[in-house]
Coordinates of C-alpha atoms in Angstrom, one line a residue:
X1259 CA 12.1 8.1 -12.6
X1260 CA 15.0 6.6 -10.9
X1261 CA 18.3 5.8 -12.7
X1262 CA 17.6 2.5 -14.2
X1263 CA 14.7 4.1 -15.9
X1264 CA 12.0 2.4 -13.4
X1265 CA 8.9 5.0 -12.2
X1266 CA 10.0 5.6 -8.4
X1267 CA 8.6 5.1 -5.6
X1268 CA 6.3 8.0 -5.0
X1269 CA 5.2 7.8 -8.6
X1270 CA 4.0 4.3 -8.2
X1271 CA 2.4 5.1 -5.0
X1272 CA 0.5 7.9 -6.5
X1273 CA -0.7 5.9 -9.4
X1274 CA -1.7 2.9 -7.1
X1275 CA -3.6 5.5 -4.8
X1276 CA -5.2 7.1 -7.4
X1277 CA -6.4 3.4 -9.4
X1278 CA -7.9 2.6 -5.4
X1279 CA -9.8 5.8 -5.8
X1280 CA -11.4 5.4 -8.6
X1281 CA -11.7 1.8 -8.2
X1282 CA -13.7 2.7 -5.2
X1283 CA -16.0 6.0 -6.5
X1284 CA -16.6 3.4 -9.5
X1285 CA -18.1 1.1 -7.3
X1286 CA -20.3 3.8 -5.2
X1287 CA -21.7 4.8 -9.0
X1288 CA -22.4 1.6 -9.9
X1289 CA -24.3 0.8 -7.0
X1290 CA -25.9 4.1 -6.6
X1291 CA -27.1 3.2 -10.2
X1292 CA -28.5 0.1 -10.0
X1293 CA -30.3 2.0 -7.0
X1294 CA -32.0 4.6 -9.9
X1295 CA -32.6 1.8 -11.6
X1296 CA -34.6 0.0 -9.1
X1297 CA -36.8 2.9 -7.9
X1298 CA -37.4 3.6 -12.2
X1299 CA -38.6 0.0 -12.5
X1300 CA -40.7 0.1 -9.2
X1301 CA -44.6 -0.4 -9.3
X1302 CA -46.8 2.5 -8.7
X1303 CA -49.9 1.5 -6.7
X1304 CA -52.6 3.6 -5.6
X1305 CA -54.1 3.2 -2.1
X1306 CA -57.7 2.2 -2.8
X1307 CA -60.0 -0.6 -3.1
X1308 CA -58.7 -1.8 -5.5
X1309 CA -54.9 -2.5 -4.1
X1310 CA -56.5 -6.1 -2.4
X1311 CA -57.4 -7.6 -6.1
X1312 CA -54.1 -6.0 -7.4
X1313 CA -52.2 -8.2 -4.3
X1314 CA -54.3 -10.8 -4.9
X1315 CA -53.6 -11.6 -8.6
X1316 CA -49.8 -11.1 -8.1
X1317 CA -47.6 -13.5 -7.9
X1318 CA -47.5 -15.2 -4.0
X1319 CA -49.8 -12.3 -3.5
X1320 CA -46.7 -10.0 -3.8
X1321 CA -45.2 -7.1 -5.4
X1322 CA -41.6 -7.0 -5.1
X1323 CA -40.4 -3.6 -5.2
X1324 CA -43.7 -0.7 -5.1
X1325 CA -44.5 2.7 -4.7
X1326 CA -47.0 3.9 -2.3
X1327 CA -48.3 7.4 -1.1
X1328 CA -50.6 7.8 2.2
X1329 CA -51.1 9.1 5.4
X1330 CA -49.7 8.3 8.8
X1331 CA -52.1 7.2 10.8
X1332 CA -51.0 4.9 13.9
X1333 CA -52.8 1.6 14.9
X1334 CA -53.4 2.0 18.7
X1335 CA -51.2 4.6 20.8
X1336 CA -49.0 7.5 20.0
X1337 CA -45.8 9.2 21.0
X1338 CA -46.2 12.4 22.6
X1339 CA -43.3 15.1 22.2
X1340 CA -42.1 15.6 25.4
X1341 CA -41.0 19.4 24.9
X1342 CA -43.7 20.3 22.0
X1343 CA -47.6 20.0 23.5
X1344 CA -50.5 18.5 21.0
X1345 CA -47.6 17.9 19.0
X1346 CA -48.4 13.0 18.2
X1347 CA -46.4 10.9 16.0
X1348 CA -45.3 7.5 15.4
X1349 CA -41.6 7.4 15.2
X1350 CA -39.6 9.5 17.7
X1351 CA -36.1 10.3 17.9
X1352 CA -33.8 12.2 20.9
X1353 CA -30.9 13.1 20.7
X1354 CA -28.4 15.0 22.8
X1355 CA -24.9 16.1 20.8
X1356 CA -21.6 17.3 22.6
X1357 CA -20.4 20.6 20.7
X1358 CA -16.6 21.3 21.3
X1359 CA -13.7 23.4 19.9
X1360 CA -10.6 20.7 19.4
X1361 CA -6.9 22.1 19.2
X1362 CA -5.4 20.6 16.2
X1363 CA -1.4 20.5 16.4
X1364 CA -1.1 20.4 12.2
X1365 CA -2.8 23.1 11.8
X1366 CA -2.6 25.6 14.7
X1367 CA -6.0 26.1 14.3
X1368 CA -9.7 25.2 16.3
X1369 CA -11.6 23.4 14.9
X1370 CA -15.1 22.2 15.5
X1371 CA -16.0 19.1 16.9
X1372 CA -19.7 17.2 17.2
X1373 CA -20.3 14.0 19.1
X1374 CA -23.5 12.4 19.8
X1375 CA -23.4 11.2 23.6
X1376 CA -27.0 9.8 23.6
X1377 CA -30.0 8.9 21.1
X1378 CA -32.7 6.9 22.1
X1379 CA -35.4 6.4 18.9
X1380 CA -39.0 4.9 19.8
X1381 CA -41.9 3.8 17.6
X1382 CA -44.9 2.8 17.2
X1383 CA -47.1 0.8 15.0
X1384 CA -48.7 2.7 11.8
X1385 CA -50.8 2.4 8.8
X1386 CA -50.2 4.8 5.5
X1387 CA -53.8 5.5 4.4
X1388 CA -55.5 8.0 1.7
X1389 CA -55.5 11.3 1.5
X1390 CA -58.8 11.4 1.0
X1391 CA -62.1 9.5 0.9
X1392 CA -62.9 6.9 3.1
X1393 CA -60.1 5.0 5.7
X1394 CA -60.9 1.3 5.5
X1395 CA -58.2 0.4 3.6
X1396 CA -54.7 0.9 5.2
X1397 CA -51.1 -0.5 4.3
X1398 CA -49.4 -1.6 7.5
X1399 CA -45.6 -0.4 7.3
X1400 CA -43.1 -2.8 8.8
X1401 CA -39.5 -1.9 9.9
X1402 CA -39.7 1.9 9.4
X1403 CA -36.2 1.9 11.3
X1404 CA -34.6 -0.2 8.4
X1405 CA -35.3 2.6 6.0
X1406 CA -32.8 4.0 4.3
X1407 CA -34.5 7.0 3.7
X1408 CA -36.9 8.4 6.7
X1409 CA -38.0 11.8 6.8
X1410 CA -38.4 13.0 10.6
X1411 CA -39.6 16.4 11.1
X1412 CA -37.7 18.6 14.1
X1413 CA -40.0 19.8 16.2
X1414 CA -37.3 20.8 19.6
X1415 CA -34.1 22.2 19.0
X1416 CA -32.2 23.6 22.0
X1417 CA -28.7 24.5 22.9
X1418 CA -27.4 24.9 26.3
X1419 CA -24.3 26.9 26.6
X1420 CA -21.5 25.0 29.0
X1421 CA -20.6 27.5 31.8
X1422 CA -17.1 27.7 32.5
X1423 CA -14.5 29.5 34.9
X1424 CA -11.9 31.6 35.0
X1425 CA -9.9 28.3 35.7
X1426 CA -11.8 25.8 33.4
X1427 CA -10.3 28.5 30.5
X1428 CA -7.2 27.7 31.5
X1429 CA -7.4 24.3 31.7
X1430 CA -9.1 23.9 28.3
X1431 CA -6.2 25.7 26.7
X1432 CA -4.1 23.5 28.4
X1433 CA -5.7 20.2 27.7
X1434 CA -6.7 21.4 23.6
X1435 CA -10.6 21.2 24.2
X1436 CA -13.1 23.6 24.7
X1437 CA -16.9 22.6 25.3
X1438 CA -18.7 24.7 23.8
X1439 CA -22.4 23.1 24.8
X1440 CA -25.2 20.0 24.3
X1441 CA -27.8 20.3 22.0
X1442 CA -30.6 18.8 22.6
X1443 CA -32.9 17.4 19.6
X1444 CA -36.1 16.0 19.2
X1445 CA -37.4 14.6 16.2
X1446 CA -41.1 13.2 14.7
X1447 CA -42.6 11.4 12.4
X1448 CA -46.0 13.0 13.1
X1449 CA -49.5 11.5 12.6
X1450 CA -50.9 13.2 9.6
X1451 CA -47.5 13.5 7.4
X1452 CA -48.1 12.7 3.6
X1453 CA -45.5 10.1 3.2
X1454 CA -44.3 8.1 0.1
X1455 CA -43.5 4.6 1.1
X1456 CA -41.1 2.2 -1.4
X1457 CA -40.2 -1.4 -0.8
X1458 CA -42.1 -5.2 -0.9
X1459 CA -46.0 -5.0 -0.7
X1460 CA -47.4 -8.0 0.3
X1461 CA -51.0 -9.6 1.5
X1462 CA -50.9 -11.0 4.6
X1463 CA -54.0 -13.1 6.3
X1464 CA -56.0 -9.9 4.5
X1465 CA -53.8 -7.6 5.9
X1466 CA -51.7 -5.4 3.7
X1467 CA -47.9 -4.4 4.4
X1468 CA -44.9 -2.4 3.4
X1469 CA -41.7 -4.2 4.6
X1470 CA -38.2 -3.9 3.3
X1471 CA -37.4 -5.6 0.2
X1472 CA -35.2 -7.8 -0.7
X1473 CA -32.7 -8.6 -3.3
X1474 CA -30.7 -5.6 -1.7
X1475 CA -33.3 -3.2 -3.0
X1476 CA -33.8 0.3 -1.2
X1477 CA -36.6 0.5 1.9
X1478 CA -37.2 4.3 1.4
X1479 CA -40.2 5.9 4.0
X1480 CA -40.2 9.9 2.6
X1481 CA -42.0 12.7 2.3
X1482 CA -41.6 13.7 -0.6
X1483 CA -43.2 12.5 -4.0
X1484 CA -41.9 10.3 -5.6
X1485 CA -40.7 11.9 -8.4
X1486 CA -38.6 14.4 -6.3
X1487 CA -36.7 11.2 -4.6
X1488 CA -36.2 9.9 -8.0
X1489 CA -34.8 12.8 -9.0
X1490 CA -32.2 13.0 -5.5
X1491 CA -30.9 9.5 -6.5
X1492 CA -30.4 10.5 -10.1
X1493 CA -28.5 13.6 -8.8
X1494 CA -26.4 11.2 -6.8
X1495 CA -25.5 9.2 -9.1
X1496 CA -24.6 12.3 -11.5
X1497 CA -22.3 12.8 -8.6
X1498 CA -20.4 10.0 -8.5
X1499 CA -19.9 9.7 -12.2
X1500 CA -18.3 12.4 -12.3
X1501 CA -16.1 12.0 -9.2
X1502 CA -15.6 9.0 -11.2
X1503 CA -14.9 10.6 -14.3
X1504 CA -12.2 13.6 -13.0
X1505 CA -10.0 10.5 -10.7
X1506 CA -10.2 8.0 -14.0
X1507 CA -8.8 10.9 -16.2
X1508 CA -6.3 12.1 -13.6
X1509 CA -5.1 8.3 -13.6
X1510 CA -5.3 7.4 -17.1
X1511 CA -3.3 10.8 -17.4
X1512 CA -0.3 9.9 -14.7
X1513 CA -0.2 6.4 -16.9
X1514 CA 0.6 7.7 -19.6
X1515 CA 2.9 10.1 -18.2
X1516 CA 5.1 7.3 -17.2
X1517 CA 4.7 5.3 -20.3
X1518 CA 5.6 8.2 -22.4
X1519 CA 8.8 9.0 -20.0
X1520 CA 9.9 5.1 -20.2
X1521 CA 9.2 5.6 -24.3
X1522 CA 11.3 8.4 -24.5
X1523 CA 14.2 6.1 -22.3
X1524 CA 13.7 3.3 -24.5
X1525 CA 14.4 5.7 -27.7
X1526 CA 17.5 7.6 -25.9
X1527 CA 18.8 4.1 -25.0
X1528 CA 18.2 3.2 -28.6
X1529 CA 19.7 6.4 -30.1
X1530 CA 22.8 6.0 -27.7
X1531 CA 22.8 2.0 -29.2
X1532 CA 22.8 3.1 -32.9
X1533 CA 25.5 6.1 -31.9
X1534 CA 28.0 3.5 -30.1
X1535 CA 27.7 1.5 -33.6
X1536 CA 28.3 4.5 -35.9
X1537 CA 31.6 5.2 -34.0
X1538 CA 32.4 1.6 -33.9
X1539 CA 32.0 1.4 -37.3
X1540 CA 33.6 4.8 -38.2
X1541 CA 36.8 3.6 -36.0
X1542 CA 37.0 0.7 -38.4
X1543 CA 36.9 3.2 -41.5
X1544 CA 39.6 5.4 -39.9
X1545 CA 42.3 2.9 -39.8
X1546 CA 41.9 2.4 -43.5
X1547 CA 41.9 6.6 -44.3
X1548 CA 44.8 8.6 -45.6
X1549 CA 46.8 9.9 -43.0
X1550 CA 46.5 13.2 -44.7
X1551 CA 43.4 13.9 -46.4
X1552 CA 41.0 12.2 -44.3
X1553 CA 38.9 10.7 -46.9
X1554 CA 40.6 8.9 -49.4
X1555 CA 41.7 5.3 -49.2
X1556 CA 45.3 4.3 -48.0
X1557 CA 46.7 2.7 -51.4
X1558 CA 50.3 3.2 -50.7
X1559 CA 53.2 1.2 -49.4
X1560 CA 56.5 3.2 -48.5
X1561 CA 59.7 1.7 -48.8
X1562 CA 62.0 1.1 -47.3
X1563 CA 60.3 1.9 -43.6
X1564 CA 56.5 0.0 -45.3
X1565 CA 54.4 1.9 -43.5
X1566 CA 51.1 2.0 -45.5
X1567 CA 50.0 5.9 -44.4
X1568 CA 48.8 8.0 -47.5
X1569 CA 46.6 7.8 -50.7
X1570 CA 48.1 8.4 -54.1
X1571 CA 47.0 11.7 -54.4
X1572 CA 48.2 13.0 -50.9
X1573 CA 51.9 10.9 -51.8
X1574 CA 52.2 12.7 -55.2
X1575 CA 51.7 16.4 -53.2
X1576 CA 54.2 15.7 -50.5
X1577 CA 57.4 17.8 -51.1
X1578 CA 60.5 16.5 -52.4
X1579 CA 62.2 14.9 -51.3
X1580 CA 59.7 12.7 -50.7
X1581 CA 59.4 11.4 -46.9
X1582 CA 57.1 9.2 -44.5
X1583 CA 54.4 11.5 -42.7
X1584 CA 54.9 8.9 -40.2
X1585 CA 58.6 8.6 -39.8
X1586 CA 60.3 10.9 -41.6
X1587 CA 62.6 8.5 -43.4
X1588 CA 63.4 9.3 -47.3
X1589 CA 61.0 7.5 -49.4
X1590 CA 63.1 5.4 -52.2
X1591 CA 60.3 3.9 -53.9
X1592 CA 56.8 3.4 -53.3
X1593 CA 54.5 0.2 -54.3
X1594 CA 50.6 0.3 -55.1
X1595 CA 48.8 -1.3 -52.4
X1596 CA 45.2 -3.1 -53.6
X1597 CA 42.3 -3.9 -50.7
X1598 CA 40.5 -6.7 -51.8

């Protein structure tokens, strides 16, 4: 704290910062919680015959927010890996990544750097249908791209080493970047993958289909079960809270740092009020003590010089002859003084 007993600068900067940051991880809980929320008040549906009559008696022949499990099967054509052979799917992702060593000027140190220079991601049109039994019934899924959750298998994985000089050393050392290589990715969504499928199920002209929902409600396309992605959300959200938890505590706990410090100044500036007064006061009690004893009353008048100096007690002890203690002149006679 400054002088005038204000927090100072950094102190008030430090609380703000830390408020903002728990202001903010607040937020990402709450909203990661009304996610668990959603997916624990989802519909389970099974993917049978009966899903059509279940559509059909819902309201706008809709189910808001439900979960499905099926198999990817696509409608007419397929992606074919282009590094993996007999290797089909519907959704395809490629992806090339620049790897690098960065100089950092802080630290004195390399670190690592990853940049994606190109990814190109194709799809095409697929049906979740069951595990087992018979295939003529089939959930169209819509938008697998809007997901927030897809699971895409790697099938390719390759690095390629950059190949450097003698001089290209040198002028990486120079410059403060190294390339280290591109990886190259490819990733699937294959035909045959068990996938668990959450968002808006609706009947369409007969036909059945998974699209996003709305109401901001998670689009999740996974492959695991459902009680397993439940259970990822919940850990989420166990997360935040207690990201949540530690930053409020730490700012509750600088607050009342700096409310105890500014209590403590108010009671020093009250101590130091109540101290001035106690001297003014015992000043005012001085000039009526005996010169003397320092306790008694003045309640003597000397004459003939009138100074008003002493007690009777102190006046009776002074050696004879008798003089002023303030003067020194001979005291001829001395009259009782009474403070009313």
């Amino acid at each position: 704290m400054d002088a005038g007993g204000r927090p100072s600068t950094a102190q008030v900067i430090l609380l703000a910062t830390s408020s903002a940051v728990t202001a903010i991880l607040y937020a990402i809980y709450r909203q990661k919680s009304k996610v668990v929320h959603s997916l624990k008040g989802a519909k389970k549906v099974t993917l049978d015959q009966d899903l059509k009559s279940i559509l059909m008696e819902a309201p706008g022949k809709c189910v808001p927010y439900a979960v499905i499990e099926g198999v990817v099967r696509s409608v007419k054509e397929t992606l074919n890996s282009q590094f993996v052979e007999n290797c089909k799917g519907v959704v395809q992702r490629l992806t090339l990544q620049e790897h690098k060593m960065v100089w950092n000027r802080t630290t004195h140190l390399w670190n690592n750097y990853e940049k994606i220079i190109h990814q190109r991601t194709n799809t095409a049109a697929f049906d979740l249908v069951p595990q087992e039994g018979a295939a003529d019934v089939a959930v169209r899924v819509m938008k697998p791209l809007d997901a927030s959750e897809i699971s895409l298998e790697t099938v390719y994985e390759k690095f390629h080493p950059s190949v450097q000089t003698f001089t290209d050393v040198i002028g990486h050392y120079i410059s403060g970047e190294r390339p280290k290589g591109i990886q190259e990715t490819e990733e699937m969504l294959r035909v045959g993958t068990v996938l668990t499928g959450v968002g808006e199920l609706v009947l369409d002209n007969h036909a059945i289909k998974l699209q996003p929902p709305k109401q901001g409600m998670r689009y999740y396309l996974s492959s695991q079960d459902f009680d397993s992605l439940l259970q990822k959300q919940v850990s989420h959200v166990r997360l935040w809270k207690i990201l949540t938890a530690v930053f409020g505590f730490a700012t509750c706990t600088l607050l009342l740092i700096l409310l105890h410090k500014q209590y403590r100044r108010h009671r020093e500036k009250q101590r130091l009020r109540q101290l001035s007064e106690m001297c003014a006061a015992g000043g005012d009690a001085a000039s009526h003590t005996c010169v003397i004893c320092l306790s008694n009353i003045r309640s003597c008048v000397f004459l003939e010089c009138g100074h008003v100096c002493s007690c009777d007690k102190c006046y009776q002890a002074l050696p004879k002859p008798h003089k002023c203690p303030i003067c020194r002149r001979e005291i001829t006679r001395v009259v009782p003084l009474y403070n009313s």
